[in-house]
Amino acid sequence: MSQPLDLAAIATRKSALTFRDAWQERLERWYAHPGLYRWSLRNPLTRWLTRRRTRKLFDLMAGFVHSQVLLACVRLDLFRALHHAPASLDDLARRTRIAPAVLQRLLLSAVALGLLEHRSQARYGLGPLGVPLAQHEGIAQMIEHNHLLYQDMKDPLQFLGNAWSGGMAEYWPYAHDQTARQAPAADEQAKFTRYSELMAASQGFVIQEILSTYFFDEHRCVLDVGAGRGRFVGELAAHAPHLTFKMFDLPPVLALAREGLQAKGLADRVSLHPGSFIDDPLPEGADLITLVRVAHDHPDAVVRQILKKAHAALPAGGVLLLAEPMAQPEEEAGQPNASADAYFHFYLLAMGAGRLRTPQELKALMEEAGFTHVERVPNPMPIHTRILLGRKSKCLPSDSPNSVN
Ligand SMILES: C[S@@+](CC[C@H](N)C(=O)[O-])C[C@H]1O[C@@H](n2cnc3c(N)ncnc32)[C@H](O)[C@@H]1O
């Protein structure tokens, strides 16, 4: 890895030994007691707790098998094939050309994981977790893409020694290589096309979170920074017909966006601003800047630059909306979402020099760039994204010659 990585700011307790430390040590000793396991299973009040802990540990151990079952089902296109059309083992074996006794192992595993379900007449249909996979192409594309990450991580210690020697670093040209943002060679263009297509396919859930959470009525013009092929701009344009747009992204990416915008009849409402937020200023004229799944790709120093440039480009009273997956904040510790953090920590490490930040860390970076009234907007599905808003103050900064102290 050629670039130094930033450390996360972990809220540490100052005093040498707290009551909480003593309690945690006591619990650990208690968990380790050789008789506890048998005793807790005999006791109906504690049995469920021990069973749950054992099952969670087993799931951690089996996670690789679970994701391979998922990948095999995606590659065999089972979710789309079985949507509204349950089928028997023999029928599926014929279609997939896999021996029935082997395929049955896969189908039974998929049933156990809730992806498929047994139906009447010995048929298999979609289970509750299989339905979204049949409906949203973007999920299947992310599952296929994750295979790259899992290949990089197959020897985890080697991966920790050099996380950027595999397929993920190769896939994301800008996230670790500062030169990749300049005009790419012809064969490099394919990389920009490939990741931009994946981003567009996987952005649907994020867009839904933003559109269902934030009212755009007060705005006239939106600048989407790191806009990709423009799926967010396209959907927001339909959602809020009064808005006009500016899109900012690397030149090879915006070249891909142009055609799509014309096809959607948006060419008059959207202007394209190719550039790099590392080398160039952001265009002025928008009263809302959106930064969707961008900051986590970059180290703190670059995020500081982007936020400062966003602040400079906004008029007084303008708003920055930052949306991306964030690390679980401390006040939500212990809630089930936390395991998504492990995925994002490793995904972003394999990708480049960015990192998963907590809402508090991003809020601090936004405030440092000059934004005030930075707040979290609660949204229904934080696993897809969390949302922060900050305003450029209408008041003069306190060090301005015109300010009254
Ligand atoms: C993870 S993608 C997110 C795209 C889109 N906002 C979404 O949510 O699907 C990050 C975007 O930031 C763009 N980007 C990366 N480095 C950039 C730079 N230096 N200047 C401008 N855009 C950049 C990438 O080209 C890519 O389109």
Coordinates of C-alpha atoms and ligand atoms in Angstrom, one line a residue:
M1 CA 0.0 0.0 0.0
S2 CA 1.6 3.2 -1.2
Q3 CA -0.5 5.7 0.8
P4 CA -0.7 6.1 4.5
L5 CA -4.2 5.2 5.9
D6 CA -6.1 7.3 8.4
L7 CA -7.1 6.0 11.8
A8 CA -10.7 6.2 13.0
A9 CA -11.4 8.4 16.0
I10 CA -12.5 6.0 18.7
A11 CA -14.1 7.6 21.8
T12 CA -11.8 6.3 24.5
R13 CA -12.5 6.4 28.2
K14 CA -10.0 8.6 30.0
S15 CA -9.8 7.1 33.5
A16 CA -7.5 4.1 34.1
L17 CA -10.1 1.6 35.3
T18 CA -13.9 2.3 35.3
F19 CA -16.8 0.4 36.8
R20 CA -17.6 -0.7 33.2
D21 CA -14.1 -2.3 32.8
A22 CA -14.6 -4.2 36.0
W23 CA -18.1 -5.3 34.9
Q24 CA -16.8 -6.4 31.5
E25 CA -13.9 -8.4 33.1
R26 CA -16.3 -10.1 35.4
L27 CA -18.7 -11.0 32.5
E28 CA -15.7 -12.4 30.6
R29 CA -14.7 -14.6 33.5
W30 CA -18.3 -15.7 33.9
Y31 CA -18.6 -16.6 30.2
A32 CA -15.4 -18.6 30.4
H33 CA -16.5 -20.7 33.4
P34 CA -16.4 -24.4 32.3
G35 CA -19.7 -25.2 34.0
L36 CA -21.7 -22.2 32.6
Y37 CA -22.5 -23.7 29.2
R38 CA -24.2 -26.8 30.6
W39 CA -25.8 -24.9 33.5
S40 CA -27.3 -22.3 31.2
L41 CA -28.8 -24.9 28.9
R42 CA -30.5 -26.6 31.8
N43 CA -32.0 -23.4 33.0
P44 CA -35.0 -22.3 30.9
L45 CA -34.4 -18.6 31.7
T46 CA -30.9 -18.6 30.2
R47 CA -31.1 -21.4 27.6
W48 CA -32.2 -19.0 24.8
L49 CA -29.3 -16.7 25.5
T50 CA -26.7 -19.5 25.2
R51 CA -28.4 -20.9 22.1
R52 CA -28.4 -17.5 20.5
R53 CA -24.7 -16.9 21.2
T54 CA -23.8 -20.4 19.9
R55 CA -25.9 -19.8 16.7
K56 CA -24.2 -16.4 16.1
L57 CA -20.8 -17.9 16.5
F58 CA -21.7 -20.7 14.1
D59 CA -23.0 -18.2 11.6
L60 CA -19.7 -16.3 11.7
M61 CA -17.8 -19.5 11.0
A62 CA -20.2 -20.5 8.2
G63 CA -20.5 -17.0 6.6
F64 CA -18.2 -18.0 3.7
V65 CA -20.5 -20.9 2.8
H66 CA -23.5 -18.7 3.1
S67 CA -22.2 -16.2 0.6
Q68 CA -21.1 -18.9 -1.8
V69 CA -24.6 -20.4 -1.7
L70 CA -25.9 -17.0 -2.5
L71 CA -23.4 -16.5 -5.4
A72 CA -24.2 -19.9 -6.8
C73 CA -27.9 -19.2 -6.9
V74 CA -27.2 -15.8 -8.6
R75 CA -25.0 -17.4 -11.2
L76 CA -27.6 -20.0 -11.9
D77 CA -30.2 -17.3 -12.1
L78 CA -32.4 -19.2 -9.8
F79 CA -34.1 -16.2 -8.2
R80 CA -35.4 -14.8 -11.5
A81 CA -36.2 -18.3 -12.8
L82 CA -38.3 -19.2 -9.7
H83 CA -40.1 -15.9 -9.4
H84 CA -43.8 -16.8 -9.7
A85 CA -42.7 -20.1 -11.2
P86 CA -41.8 -22.7 -8.6
A87 CA -40.0 -25.7 -10.1
S88 CA -39.1 -29.3 -9.1
L89 CA -35.5 -30.6 -8.5
D90 CA -35.5 -32.6 -11.8
D91 CA -36.7 -29.6 -13.8
L92 CA -34.0 -27.3 -12.2
A93 CA -31.4 -30.0 -12.7
R94 CA -32.2 -30.2 -16.4
R95 CA -32.1 -26.4 -16.8
T96 CA -28.8 -25.9 -14.8
R97 CA -27.2 -29.2 -16.0
I98 CA -26.1 -30.0 -12.5
A99 CA -26.6 -33.5 -11.2
P100 CA -29.9 -33.7 -9.1
A101 CA -28.2 -35.0 -5.9
V102 CA -25.6 -32.2 -6.0
L103 CA -28.1 -29.5 -7.0
Q104 CA -30.3 -30.6 -4.1
R105 CA -27.5 -29.7 -1.6
L106 CA -27.6 -26.2 -3.0
L107 CA -31.4 -25.9 -3.0
L108 CA -31.7 -27.3 0.6
S109 CA -28.9 -24.8 1.7
A110 CA -30.8 -22.0 0.1
V111 CA -34.0 -23.1 1.8
A112 CA -32.1 -23.1 5.2
L113 CA -30.9 -19.6 4.6
G114 CA -34.4 -18.3 3.7
L115 CA -33.5 -17.7 0.1
L116 CA -35.8 -20.4 -1.2
E117 CA -38.8 -22.3 0.2
H118 CA -40.4 -25.7 -0.2
R119 CA -43.6 -25.6 -2.1
S120 CA -46.3 -28.2 -2.8
Q121 CA -45.6 -31.1 -5.2
A122 CA -41.9 -31.2 -4.2
R123 CA -41.2 -27.9 -5.9
Y124 CA -38.9 -25.0 -4.8
G125 CA -40.1 -21.4 -4.8
L126 CA -38.6 -18.1 -3.6
G127 CA -38.2 -17.6 0.2
P128 CA -38.6 -14.2 1.8
L129 CA -34.9 -13.3 1.2
G130 CA -35.1 -14.5 -2.4
V131 CA -37.8 -12.2 -3.5
P132 CA -35.8 -8.9 -3.5
L133 CA -33.0 -10.8 -5.4
A134 CA -35.5 -11.5 -8.1
Q135 CA -36.7 -8.0 -8.3
H136 CA -33.5 -5.9 -8.0
E137 CA -30.8 -6.5 -10.5
G138 CA -28.5 -4.2 -8.5
I139 CA -28.3 -6.7 -5.6
A140 CA -27.3 -9.6 -7.9
Q141 CA -24.6 -7.3 -9.4
M142 CA -23.2 -6.4 -6.0
I143 CA -23.2 -10.1 -5.0
E144 CA -21.2 -10.9 -8.2
H145 CA -18.9 -7.9 -7.5
N146 CA -18.3 -9.0 -3.9
H147 CA -16.7 -12.1 -5.3
L148 CA -13.7 -9.9 -6.2
L149 CA -13.4 -8.8 -2.5
Y150 CA -13.7 -12.3 -1.2
Q151 CA -11.0 -13.5 -3.6
D152 CA -8.7 -10.6 -2.3
M153 CA -9.5 -11.7 1.2
K154 CA -9.1 -15.4 0.9
D155 CA -5.9 -15.3 2.9
P156 CA -6.8 -12.6 5.4
L157 CA -3.4 -12.1 6.8
Q158 CA -1.8 -11.7 3.4
F159 CA -4.6 -9.2 2.6
L160 CA -3.9 -7.2 5.7
G161 CA -0.2 -7.1 4.7
N162 CA -1.0 -5.7 1.3
A163 CA -4.7 -4.9 0.7
W164 CA -4.2 -3.3 -2.7
S165 CA -2.6 -6.1 -4.6
G166 CA -5.8 -7.7 -5.7
G167 CA -8.9 -7.3 -7.9
M168 CA -10.6 -4.7 -5.9
A169 CA -7.8 -2.1 -6.1
E170 CA -7.6 -2.8 -9.8
Y171 CA -11.4 -2.3 -10.1
W172 CA -11.4 1.2 -8.5
P173 CA -8.8 3.2 -10.4
Y174 CA -9.2 6.5 -8.4
A175 CA -9.3 5.3 -4.8
H176 CA -5.6 4.6 -4.3
D177 CA -3.9 5.9 -7.3
Q178 CA -3.7 9.7 -7.4
T179 CA -2.8 9.7 -11.1
A180 CA -5.8 7.7 -12.3
R181 CA -8.1 10.7 -12.2
Q182 CA -6.3 12.2 -15.2
A183 CA -7.4 11.4 -18.7
P184 CA -7.2 7.6 -18.9
A185 CA -5.6 5.6 -21.6
A186 CA -8.2 3.9 -23.9
D187 CA -8.0 0.6 -22.1
E188 CA -8.4 2.4 -18.8
Q189 CA -11.8 3.9 -19.9
A190 CA -13.3 0.4 -19.6
K191 CA -12.6 0.5 -15.8
F192 CA -14.5 3.8 -15.5
T193 CA -17.4 2.3 -17.5
R194 CA -17.5 -0.9 -15.4
Y195 CA -17.6 0.8 -12.0
S196 CA -20.0 3.5 -13.1
E197 CA -22.5 0.8 -14.3
L198 CA -22.3 -1.0 -11.0
M199 CA -22.8 2.2 -9.1
A200 CA -25.8 3.1 -11.2
A201 CA -27.3 -0.4 -10.7
S202 CA -26.7 -0.4 -6.9
Q203 CA -27.8 3.2 -6.2
G204 CA -31.6 2.6 -6.2
F205 CA -32.0 1.9 -2.5
V206 CA -29.8 4.9 -1.6
I207 CA -31.9 7.2 -3.8
Q208 CA -35.1 5.9 -2.2
E209 CA -33.7 6.7 1.3
I210 CA -32.9 10.3 0.2
L211 CA -36.1 11.0 -1.6
S212 CA -38.2 9.7 1.1
T213 CA -36.4 11.7 3.8
Y214 CA -35.5 15.1 2.5
F215 CA -37.8 17.8 1.1
F216 CA -36.3 19.6 -1.9
D217 CA -38.9 22.4 -2.1
E218 CA -36.6 25.1 -0.8
H219 CA -34.0 24.5 -3.5
R220 CA -33.6 25.7 -7.1
C221 CA -30.4 24.1 -8.3
V222 CA -28.6 20.9 -7.1
L223 CA -24.9 20.1 -7.7
D224 CA -24.3 16.4 -7.4
V225 CA -20.6 15.9 -6.8
G226 CA -19.3 12.4 -7.8
A227 CA -22.5 12.1 -9.7
G228 CA -21.6 9.0 -11.7
R229 CA -23.8 8.3 -14.7
G230 CA -26.5 10.5 -13.2
R231 CA -29.1 8.0 -11.9
F232 CA -29.7 10.1 -8.8
V233 CA -30.0 13.3 -10.8
G234 CA -32.4 11.5 -13.2
E235 CA -34.7 10.3 -10.4
L236 CA -34.6 13.5 -8.5
A237 CA -35.5 15.4 -11.7
A238 CA -38.6 13.3 -11.9
H239 CA -39.3 13.7 -8.2
A240 CA -38.9 17.5 -8.1
P241 CA -39.6 19.0 -11.5
H242 CA -38.8 22.5 -10.3
L243 CA -35.1 21.8 -9.9
T244 CA -32.2 22.3 -12.3
F245 CA -28.9 20.3 -11.9
K246 CA -25.2 20.4 -12.3
M247 CA -23.2 17.2 -12.3
F248 CA -19.5 17.0 -11.3
D249 CA -17.4 13.9 -11.8
L250 CA -14.2 12.8 -13.6
P251 CA -14.2 13.4 -17.3
P252 CA -14.4 9.7 -18.4
V253 CA -17.5 9.2 -16.1
L254 CA -19.4 12.3 -17.3
A255 CA -18.8 11.3 -20.9
L256 CA -20.9 8.2 -20.1
A257 CA -23.6 10.3 -18.4
R258 CA -24.2 12.6 -21.4
E259 CA -26.0 10.0 -23.6
G260 CA -28.3 8.8 -20.7
L261 CA -29.4 12.4 -19.9
Q262 CA -30.2 13.1 -23.5
A263 CA -32.3 9.9 -23.7
K264 CA -34.2 11.0 -20.6
G265 CA -34.9 14.4 -22.1
L266 CA -32.9 16.1 -19.3
A267 CA -30.2 17.8 -21.4
D268 CA -31.8 21.2 -20.8
R269 CA -32.1 20.9 -17.1
V270 CA -28.7 19.4 -16.4
S271 CA -25.2 20.9 -17.1
L272 CA -22.1 18.7 -16.9
H273 CA -18.9 19.8 -15.2
P274 CA -16.1 17.4 -15.8
G275 CA -13.2 17.8 -13.3
S276 CA -11.5 16.4 -10.2
F277 CA -12.4 17.7 -6.8
I278 CA -8.7 17.2 -5.9
D279 CA -7.4 19.6 -8.6
D280 CA -10.3 21.8 -9.5
P281 CA -12.8 24.0 -7.7
L282 CA -16.5 23.0 -7.7
P283 CA -18.8 25.0 -9.9
E284 CA -20.9 27.7 -8.3
G285 CA -24.6 28.4 -8.8
A286 CA -26.3 25.5 -6.9
D287 CA -28.0 26.1 -3.5
L288 CA -27.8 22.4 -2.6
I289 CA -24.8 20.2 -3.0
T290 CA -25.2 16.4 -2.7
L291 CA -22.3 14.1 -2.0
V292 CA -23.7 10.6 -2.3
R293 CA -21.3 7.6 -1.6
V294 CA -18.2 9.7 -2.3
A295 CA -16.5 10.7 1.0
H296 CA -16.0 7.1 2.2
D297 CA -13.8 6.4 -0.9
H298 CA -11.2 9.0 0.2
P299 CA -8.8 9.7 3.0
D300 CA -9.5 12.5 5.5
A301 CA -7.2 15.0 3.7
V302 CA -9.2 14.6 0.4
V303 CA -12.6 14.7 2.3
R304 CA -11.5 18.0 3.9
Q305 CA -10.7 19.4 0.5
I306 CA -14.1 18.3 -1.0
L307 CA -16.0 19.7 1.9
K308 CA -14.1 23.0 1.8
K309 CA -14.7 23.3 -1.9
A310 CA -18.4 22.5 -1.4
H311 CA -18.6 25.2 1.2
A312 CA -16.9 27.7 -1.1
A313 CA -19.2 26.9 -4.0
L314 CA -22.4 27.4 -2.0
P315 CA -24.2 30.7 -1.5
A316 CA -24.9 31.8 2.1
G317 CA -27.8 29.7 3.4
G318 CA -26.9 26.9 0.9
V319 CA -27.1 23.2 2.1
L320 CA -24.8 20.2 1.8
L321 CA -26.4 16.8 1.9
L322 CA -24.0 14.0 2.5
A323 CA -25.3 10.4 2.2
E324 CA -23.4 7.2 2.4
P325 CA -23.1 4.1 4.7
M326 CA -21.7 5.1 8.0
A327 CA -20.2 3.2 10.9
Q328 CA -22.7 2.5 13.7
P329 CA -22.7 5.4 16.1
E330 CA -21.9 4.7 19.7
E331 CA -25.4 5.3 21.0
E332 CA -26.6 2.4 18.8
A333 CA -24.0 0.0 20.1
G334 CA -25.3 -3.6 20.3
Q335 CA -28.0 -3.1 17.6
P336 CA -28.1 -5.7 14.9
N337 CA -26.8 -3.3 12.1
A338 CA -23.3 -3.4 13.5
S339 CA -22.2 -6.4 11.4
A340 CA -22.6 -4.3 8.3
D341 CA -19.7 -2.2 9.6
A342 CA -17.3 -5.2 9.2
Y343 CA -18.2 -5.6 5.6
F344 CA -17.7 -1.9 4.8
H345 CA -14.4 -1.6 6.7
F346 CA -13.0 -4.4 4.6
Y347 CA -14.6 -3.3 1.3
L348 CA -13.2 0.2 1.6
L349 CA -9.8 -1.1 2.7
A350 CA -9.6 -3.4 -0.4
M351 CA -10.8 -0.5 -2.6
G352 CA -8.3 2.2 -1.5
A353 CA -7.4 4.9 1.0
G354 CA -11.0 5.8 2.1
R355 CA -12.7 4.5 5.2
L356 CA -16.0 4.0 6.9
R357 CA -16.7 6.9 9.3
T358 CA -19.2 7.4 12.0
P359 CA -21.8 10.2 11.6
Q360 CA -19.9 12.1 14.4
E361 CA -16.6 11.9 12.5
L362 CA -18.3 13.2 9.3
K363 CA -20.1 15.9 11.3
A364 CA -16.8 17.1 12.7
L365 CA -15.2 17.2 9.2
M366 CA -18.2 19.2 7.9
E367 CA -18.0 21.7 10.8
E368 CA -14.3 22.0 10.3
A369 CA -15.0 23.0 6.6
G370 CA -17.3 25.8 7.9
F371 CA -20.8 24.1 7.8
T372 CA -23.1 25.0 10.7
H373 CA -26.3 23.3 12.0
V374 CA -24.9 20.0 11.0
E375 CA -27.6 17.4 11.8
R376 CA -28.4 13.8 11.1
V377 CA -31.6 13.2 9.2
P378 CA -33.2 9.9 10.4
N379 CA -34.0 7.6 7.5
P380 CA -35.7 4.2 7.5
M381 CA -32.9 2.0 6.3
P382 CA -29.5 3.1 7.6
I383 CA -27.8 0.0 6.2
H384 CA -28.1 1.5 2.8
T385 CA -27.1 5.0 3.8
R386 CA -27.2 7.5 6.6
I387 CA -27.8 11.2 5.8
L388 CA -26.2 14.4 7.2
L389 CA -27.1 17.9 6.4
G390 CA -25.1 21.1 6.9
R391 CA -25.7 24.7 6.1
K392 CA -23.4 27.5 5.0
S393 CA -24.2 30.1 7.6
K394 CA -25.9 33.3 6.5
C395 CA -24.0 35.2 9.3
L396 CA -20.5 36.5 8.7
P397 CA -17.7 34.4 10.2
S398 CA -16.5 35.8 13.5
D399 CA -13.1 36.7 12.1
S400 CA -14.6 38.7 9.3
P401 CA -13.8 42.5 9.4
N402 CA -17.5 43.3 9.2
S403 CA -18.6 41.0 12.0
V404 CA -19.7 42.4 15.4
N405 CA -18.1 40.7 18.4
Ligands
LIG1 C1 -18.7 5.3 -5.3 S1 -19.0 6.3 -6.7 C2 -20.6 6.9 -6.3 C3 -21.3 7.4 -7.5 C4 -22.7 7.9 -7.2 N1 -22.7 9.1 -6.4 C5 -23.5 6.8 -6.5 O1 -23.8 6.9 -5.3 O2 -23.8 5.8 -7.2 C6 -17.9 7.7 -6.4 C7 -17.9 8.7 -7.6 O3 -17.0 9.7 -7.3 C8 -16.2 10.0 -8.5 N2 -14.9 10.5 -8.2 C9 -13.8 9.8 -7.7 N3 -12.8 10.6 -7.6 C10 -13.1 11.8 -8.1 C11 -12.5 13.1 -8.2 N4 -11.2 13.2 -7.9 N5 -13.2 14.1 -8.7 C12 -14.5 13.9 -9.1 N6 -15.2 12.8 -9.0 C13 -14.5 11.7 -8.5 C14 -16.2 8.6 -9.2 O4 -15.9 8.7 -10.6 C15 -17.5 8.0 -8.9 O5 -18.5 8.4 -9.9

